[in-house]
mmCIF file of C-alpha atoms in Angstrom:
data_model
loop_
_atom_site.group_PDB
_atom_site.id
_atom_site.type_symbol
_atom_site.label_atom_id
_atom_site.label_comp_id
_atom_site.label_asym_id
_atom_site.label_seq_id
_atom_site.Cartn_x
_atom_site.Cartn_y
_atom_site.Cartn_z
ATOM 1 C CA UNK A 821 86.928 59.417 116.731
ATOM 2 C CA UNK A 822 87.685 61.314 113.561
ATOM 3 C CA UNK A 823 89.936 59.631 111.050
ATOM 4 C CA UNK A 824 90.328 62.613 108.728
ATOM 5 C CA UNK A 825 89.781 66.327 109.193
ATOM 6 C CA UNK A 826 90.159 68.770 106.313
ATOM 7 C CA UNK A 827 90.093 72.459 107.216
ATOM 8 C CA UNK A 828 90.177 75.183 104.579
ATOM 9 C CA UNK A 829 89.981 78.949 104.777
ATOM 10 C CA UNK A 830 87.650 80.753 102.418
ATOM 11 C CA UNK A 831 89.645 83.303 100.488
ATOM 12 C CA UNK A 832 88.945 86.950 101.046
ATOM 13 C CA UNK A 833 87.142 87.488 97.771
ATOM 14 C CA UNK A 834 88.197 90.341 95.511
ATOM 15 C CA UNK A 835 84.789 91.968 95.670
ATOM 16 C CA UNK A 836 84.993 93.937 92.455
ATOM 17 C CA UNK A 837 82.024 92.586 90.551
ATOM 18 C CA UNK A 838 80.376 90.872 93.520
ATOM 19 C CA UNK A 839 76.964 92.323 92.724
ATOM 20 C CA UNK A 840 77.191 91.369 89.065
ATOM 21 C CA UNK A 841 78.251 87.878 90.017
ATOM 22 C CA UNK A 842 75.661 87.324 92.745
ATOM 23 C CA UNK A 843 73.773 84.674 90.811
ATOM 24 C CA UNK A 844 76.982 82.780 90.142
ATOM 25 C CA UNK A 845 78.067 83.085 93.784
ATOM 26 C CA UNK A 846 74.743 81.805 95.050
ATOM 27 C CA UNK A 847 75.186 78.555 93.165
ATOM 28 C CA UNK A 848 78.143 77.889 95.476
ATOM 29 C CA UNK A 849 80.517 75.966 93.249
ATOM 30 C CA UNK A 850 82.634 74.018 95.772
ATOM 31 C CA UNK A 851 86.345 74.751 95.732
ATOM 32 C CA UNK A 852 88.909 71.995 95.209
ATOM 33 C CA UNK A 853 86.338 69.174 94.957
ATOM 34 C CA UNK A 854 88.789 66.462 93.914
ATOM 35 C CA UNK A 855 91.288 67.462 96.599
ATOM 36 C CA UNK A 856 88.604 67.463 99.298
ATOM 37 C CA UNK A 857 87.443 63.968 98.417
ATOM 38 C CA UNK A 858 91.016 62.695 98.263
ATOM 39 C CA UNK A 859 92.125 64.242 101.552
ATOM 40 C CA UNK A 860 89.050 62.994 103.367
ATOM 41 C CA UNK A 861 89.651 59.512 102.014
ATOM 42 C CA UNK A 862 85.970 59.105 101.202
ATOM 43 C CA UNK A 863 84.731 55.534 101.300
ATOM 44 C CA UNK A 864 81.259 54.244 100.410
ATOM 45 C CA UNK A 865 79.152 53.657 103.500
ATOM 46 C CA UNK A 866 81.154 56.085 105.635
ATOM 47 C CA UNK A 867 79.909 58.872 107.880
ATOM 48 C CA UNK A 868 81.204 62.386 107.245
ATOM 49 C CA UNK A 869 80.569 65.845 108.662
ATOM 50 C CA UNK A 870 80.528 69.102 106.726
ATOM 51 C CA UNK A 871 80.811 71.399 109.741
ATOM 52 C CA UNK A 872 80.356 74.589 107.677
ATOM 53 C CA UNK A 873 77.821 73.342 105.157
ATOM 54 C CA UNK A 874 76.930 76.755 103.704
ATOM 55 C CA UNK A 875 74.901 76.397 100.512
ATOM 56 C CA UNK A 876 75.670 72.684 100.355
ATOM 57 C CA UNK A 877 78.157 72.438 97.505
ATOM 58 C CA UNK A 878 80.691 70.259 99.304
ATOM 59 C CA UNK A 879 77.947 68.306 101.081
ATOM 60 C CA UNK A 880 76.479 67.334 97.701
ATOM 61 C CA UNK A 881 79.868 65.945 96.693
ATOM 62 C CA UNK A 882 80.055 63.957 99.917
ATOM 63 C CA UNK A 883 76.529 62.599 99.505
ATOM 64 C CA UNK A 884 77.345 61.362 96.022
ATOM 65 C CA UNK A 885 80.568 59.735 97.206
ATOM 66 C CA UNK A 886 79.308 57.902 100.313
ATOM 67 C CA UNK A 887 76.619 55.970 98.474
ATOM 68 C CA UNK A 888 73.253 54.732 99.716
ATOM 69 C CA UNK A 889 74.672 53.298 102.938
ATOM 70 C CA UNK A 890 76.597 56.428 103.864
ATOM 71 C CA UNK A 891 75.661 59.431 105.949
ATOM 72 C CA UNK A 892 76.571 63.122 105.764
ATOM 73 C CA UNK A 893 75.881 65.556 108.602
ATOM 74 C CA UNK A 894 75.790 69.221 107.580
ATOM 75 C CA UNK A 895 76.128 71.952 110.224
ATOM 76 C CA UNK A 896 75.822 75.716 109.859
ATOM 77 C CA UNK A 897 74.709 78.521 112.152
ATOM 78 C CA UNK A 898 73.441 80.708 109.323
ATOM 79 C CA UNK A 899 69.705 79.968 108.880
ATOM 80 C CA UNK A 900 69.699 81.359 105.337
ATOM 81 C CA UNK A 901 72.547 79.031 104.364
ATOM 82 C CA UNK A 902 70.672 76.076 105.830
ATOM 83 C CA UNK A 903 67.553 77.021 103.878
ATOM 84 C CA UNK A 904 69.524 77.037 100.623
ATOM 85 C CA UNK A 905 71.344 73.820 101.540
ATOM 86 C CA UNK A 906 68.096 72.060 102.427
ATOM 87 C CA UNK A 907 66.652 72.852 98.999
ATOM 88 C CA UNK A 908 69.841 71.904 97.199
ATOM 89 C CA UNK A 909 70.345 68.621 99.040
ATOM 90 C CA UNK A 910 66.725 67.429 99.117
ATOM 91 C CA UNK A 911 67.428 64.881 96.383
ATOM 92 C CA UNK A 912 69.714 62.937 98.734
ATOM 93 C CA UNK A 913 66.930 62.122 101.182
ATOM 94 C CA UNK A 914 68.012 60.430 104.410
ATOM 95 C CA UNK A 915 71.618 60.392 103.270
ATOM 96 C CA UNK A 916 71.983 63.998 104.516
ATOM 97 C CA UNK A 917 71.113 65.357 107.958
ATOM 98 C CA UNK A 918 71.199 69.136 108.477
ATOM 99 C CA UNK A 919 71.464 70.835 111.846
ATOM 100 C CA UNK A 920 71.767 74.472 112.853
ATOM 101 C CA UNK A 921 74.772 75.224 115.026
ATOM 102 C CA UNK A 922 78.359 76.395 115.136
ATOM 103 C CA UNK A 923 81.075 73.932 114.163
ATOM 104 C CA UNK A 924 82.134 74.179 117.812
ATOM 105 C CA UNK A 925 78.842 72.406 118.626
ATOM 106 C CA UNK A 926 79.735 69.421 116.455
ATOM 107 C CA UNK A 927 80.293 67.005 119.353
ATOM 108 C CA UNK A 928 76.944 67.847 120.941
ATOM 109 C CA UNK A 929 75.109 67.587 117.627
ATOM 110 C CA UNK A 930 76.638 64.209 116.806
ATOM 111 C CA UNK A 931 75.786 62.934 120.287
ATOM 112 C CA UNK A 932 72.166 64.031 119.828
ATOM 113 C CA UNK A 933 72.083 62.139 116.530
ATOM 114 C CA UNK A 934 73.483 59.018 118.180
ATOM 115 C CA UNK A 935 76.659 59.127 116.084
ATOM 116 C CA UNK A 936 79.763 58.110 118.033
ATOM 117 C CA UNK A 937 82.284 57.685 115.226
ATOM 118 C CA UNK A 938 82.761 59.611 111.991
ATOM 119 C CA UNK A 939 85.185 58.944 109.170
ATOM 120 C CA UNK A 940 86.004 62.534 108.294
ATOM 121 C CA UNK A 941 85.239 66.191 108.959
ATOM 122 C CA UNK A 942 85.335 69.099 106.500
ATOM 123 C CA UNK A 943 85.502 72.736 107.632
ATOM 124 C CA UNK A 944 85.589 75.605 105.128
ATOM 125 C CA UNK A 945 86.232 78.540 107.445
ATOM 126 C CA UNK A 946 85.438 82.221 106.977
ATOM 127 C CA UNK A 947 82.728 84.156 105.183
ATOM 128 C CA UNK A 948 80.976 82.319 102.362
ATOM 129 C CA UNK A 949 80.192 83.472 98.838
ATOM 130 C CA UNK A 950 76.499 83.186 99.726
ATOM 131 C CA UNK A 951 76.950 85.691 102.554
ATOM 132 C CA UNK A 952 79.088 88.052 100.483
ATOM 133 C CA UNK A 953 76.551 88.059 97.681
ATOM 134 C CA UNK A 954 73.719 89.305 99.905
ATOM 135 C CA UNK A 955 74.255 93.055 100.454
ATOM 136 C CA UNK A 956 71.718 93.076 103.289
ATOM 137 C CA UNK A 957 74.091 91.087 105.494
ATOM 138 C CA UNK A 958 76.819 93.739 105.452
ATOM 139 C CA UNK A 959 79.717 91.335 104.878
ATOM 140 C CA UNK A 960 80.791 92.991 101.634
ATOM 141 C CA UNK A 961 82.040 96.553 101.405
ATOM 142 C CA UNK A 962 80.692 96.652 97.828
ATOM 143 C CA UNK A 963 77.095 97.196 98.839
ATOM 144 C CA UNK A 964 74.811 99.490 100.788
ATOM 145 C CA UNK A 965 73.491 97.115 103.392
ATOM 146 C CA UNK A 966 73.388 97.563 107.134
ATOM 147 C CA UNK A 967 76.585 97.047 109.126
ATOM 148 C CA UNK A 968 75.375 93.738 110.522
ATOM 149 C CA UNK A 969 77.911 90.955 109.756
ATOM 150 C CA UNK A 970 76.290 88.356 112.030
ATOM 151 C CA UNK A 971 76.507 84.832 110.668
ATOM 152 C CA UNK A 972 73.803 83.913 113.184
ATOM 153 C CA UNK A 973 71.068 86.585 113.482
ATOM 154 C CA UNK A 974 70.576 85.700 117.155
ATOM 155 C CA UNK A 975 74.057 86.909 118.103
ATOM 156 C CA UNK A 976 73.896 89.908 120.453
ATOM 157 C CA UNK A 977 76.063 92.503 118.677
ATOM 158 C CA UNK A 978 76.168 93.778 115.131
ATOM 159 C CA UNK A 979 79.158 95.474 113.547
ATOM 160 C CA UNK A 980 77.319 98.797 113.840
ATOM 161 C CA UNK A 981 76.854 98.321 117.570
ATOM 162 C CA UNK A 982 80.559 97.665 118.034
ATOM 163 C CA UNK A 983 81.552 100.657 115.931
ATOM 164 C CA UNK A 984 79.165 102.966 117.757
ATOM 165 C CA UNK A 985 79.929 101.852 121.318
ATOM 166 C CA UNK A 986 83.537 100.630 121.613
ATOM 167 C CA UNK A 987 86.193 103.093 122.730
ATOM 168 C CA UNK A 988 89.326 103.924 120.759
ATOM 169 C CA UNK A 989 91.444 101.291 122.516
ATOM 170 C CA UNK A 990 88.966 98.482 121.862
ATOM 171 C CA UNK A 991 88.443 99.442 118.228
ATOM 172 C CA UNK A 992 92.180 99.745 117.613
ATOM 173 C CA UNK A 993 92.727 96.293 119.147
ATOM 174 C CA UNK A 994 90.067 94.777 116.890
ATOM 175 C CA UNK A 995 91.555 96.354 113.768
ATOM 176 C CA UNK A 996 95.127 95.460 114.706
ATOM 177 C CA UNK A 997 94.738 91.952 116.144
ATOM 178 C CA UNK A 998 91.954 90.567 113.977
ATOM 179 C CA UNK A 999 92.588 92.366 110.711
ATOM 180 C CA UNK A 1000 96.246 93.430 110.787
ATOM 181 C CA UNK A 1001 94.945 96.788 109.597
ATOM 182 C CA UNK A 1002 97.417 99.551 108.805
ATOM 183 C CA UNK A 1003 97.157 102.542 111.142
ATOM 184 C CA UNK A 1004 94.604 100.864 113.441
ATOM 185 C CA UNK A 1005 94.600 103.614 116.048
ATOM 186 C CA UNK A 1006 94.167 106.380 113.498
ATOM 187 C CA UNK A 1007 91.224 104.484 112.045
ATOM 188 C CA UNK A 1008 89.716 103.934 115.499
ATOM 189 C CA UNK A 1009 89.940 107.645 116.284
ATOM 190 C CA UNK A 1010 88.345 108.484 112.930
ATOM 191 C CA UNK A 1011 85.454 106.114 113.653
ATOM 192 C CA UNK A 1012 84.837 107.761 117.028
ATOM 193 C CA UNK A 1013 84.915 111.240 115.477
ATOM 194 C CA UNK A 1014 82.504 110.146 112.745
ATOM 195 C CA UNK A 1015 79.983 108.636 115.163
ATOM 196 C CA UNK A 1016 79.910 111.855 117.177
ATOM 197 C CA UNK A 1017 78.340 113.444 114.107
ATOM 198 C CA UNK A 1018 75.990 110.544 113.347
ATOM 199 C CA UNK A 1019 76.011 106.795 114.079
ATOM 200 C CA UNK A 1020 77.599 104.482 111.530
ATOM 201 C CA UNK A 1021 74.757 102.339 110.219
ATOM 202 C CA UNK A 1022 75.463 101.486 106.593
ATOM 203 C CA UNK A 1023 78.375 99.815 104.827
ATOM 204 C CA UNK A 1024 79.120 103.041 102.980
ATOM 205 C CA UNK A 1025 79.489 104.928 106.267
ATOM 206 C CA UNK A 1026 82.427 102.754 107.282
ATOM 207 C CA UNK A 1027 83.985 102.611 103.816
ATOM 208 C CA UNK A 1028 83.981 106.412 103.720
ATOM 209 C CA UNK A 1029 85.903 106.575 107.013
ATOM 210 C CA UNK A 1030 88.379 103.907 105.903
ATOM 211 C CA UNK A 1031 89.112 105.651 102.609
ATOM 212 C CA UNK A 1032 89.560 108.975 104.372
ATOM 213 C CA UNK A 1033 92.198 107.477 106.682
ATOM 214 C CA UNK A 1034 93.900 105.041 104.311
ATOM 215 C CA UNK A 1035 93.143 106.373 100.873
ATOM 216 C CA UNK A 1036 91.109 104.764 98.150
ATOM 217 C CA UNK A 1037 92.089 101.472 96.603
ATOM 218 C CA UNK A 1038 95.099 101.728 94.363
ATOM 219 C CA UNK A 1039 95.823 98.040 94.047
ATOM 220 C CA UNK A 1040 94.182 94.654 94.109
ATOM 221 C CA UNK A 1041 93.191 94.798 97.782
ATOM 222 C CA UNK A 1042 90.808 97.522 98.868
ATOM 223 C CA UNK A 1043 91.833 99.081 102.220
ATOM 224 C CA UNK A 1044 88.430 98.142 103.676
ATOM 225 C CA UNK A 1045 89.012 94.407 103.128
ATOM 226 C CA UNK A 1046 90.912 93.763 106.343
ATOM 227 C CA UNK A 1047 88.754 96.195 108.307
ATOM 228 C CA UNK A 1048 85.620 94.265 107.389
ATOM 229 C CA UNK A 1049 87.341 90.972 108.153
ATOM 230 C CA UNK A 1050 88.335 92.219 111.604
ATOM 231 C CA UNK A 1051 84.817 93.391 112.418
ATOM 232 C CA UNK A 1052 83.263 90.167 111.137
ATOM 233 C CA UNK A 1053 85.573 88.144 113.358
ATOM 234 C CA UNK A 1054 84.748 90.337 116.357
ATOM 235 C CA UNK A 1055 80.996 90.138 115.779
ATOM 236 C CA UNK A 1056 81.046 86.340 115.443
ATOM 237 C CA UNK A 1057 83.720 85.612 118.088
ATOM 238 C CA UNK A 1058 85.608 83.612 115.482
ATOM 239 C CA UNK A 1059 88.698 83.125 117.638
ATOM 240 C CA UNK A 1060 86.783 81.735 120.614
#
């Protein structure tokens, strides 16, 4: 039984300057550290789950707070995030256990570890700064990576595959329902027209289509922000 569950949503980062700030982003400074510890009601010797461990920033806080008798289980389905977290959290030894999986697999993972009761669960939902900072992953529209967007590389469909195979109705539904994109059908038609000339493969291919339909950014939020969010959610089945 969980006594406390804290769920946060990672902000859609204003990506101006993402490349310049990649080193800073990769350090993964955890957001609201004091609030997280307070809301979880951390007690020494307790067992806690970071179900979206990412680069391990929050998990490090939890490890420090639970003491030598405590336990922290970190879960993430991004193998690159787990690699970074494993390096970052090595100093905590047996106090931290890392497992690859979706937060939806938490019950199965805990059962496999022989853990029946936990004292709190933390979930920081959405795309992480670590993922945004790597242009090869295609999460950020401020790069020239492939249109991938898979949090788990074993997932069957990339963003490019969706864009190059879905019909106008399906694309419009993705843009409208997952991203609340303005003019979703016009954008869907533009994508289909563009792919008839050549497949969309790179981030810049999609940004070019978005800006042609919606105009270039004139304010704080670039018009591609919600489009990329919608595709990321579709690729990773985030509403399942």
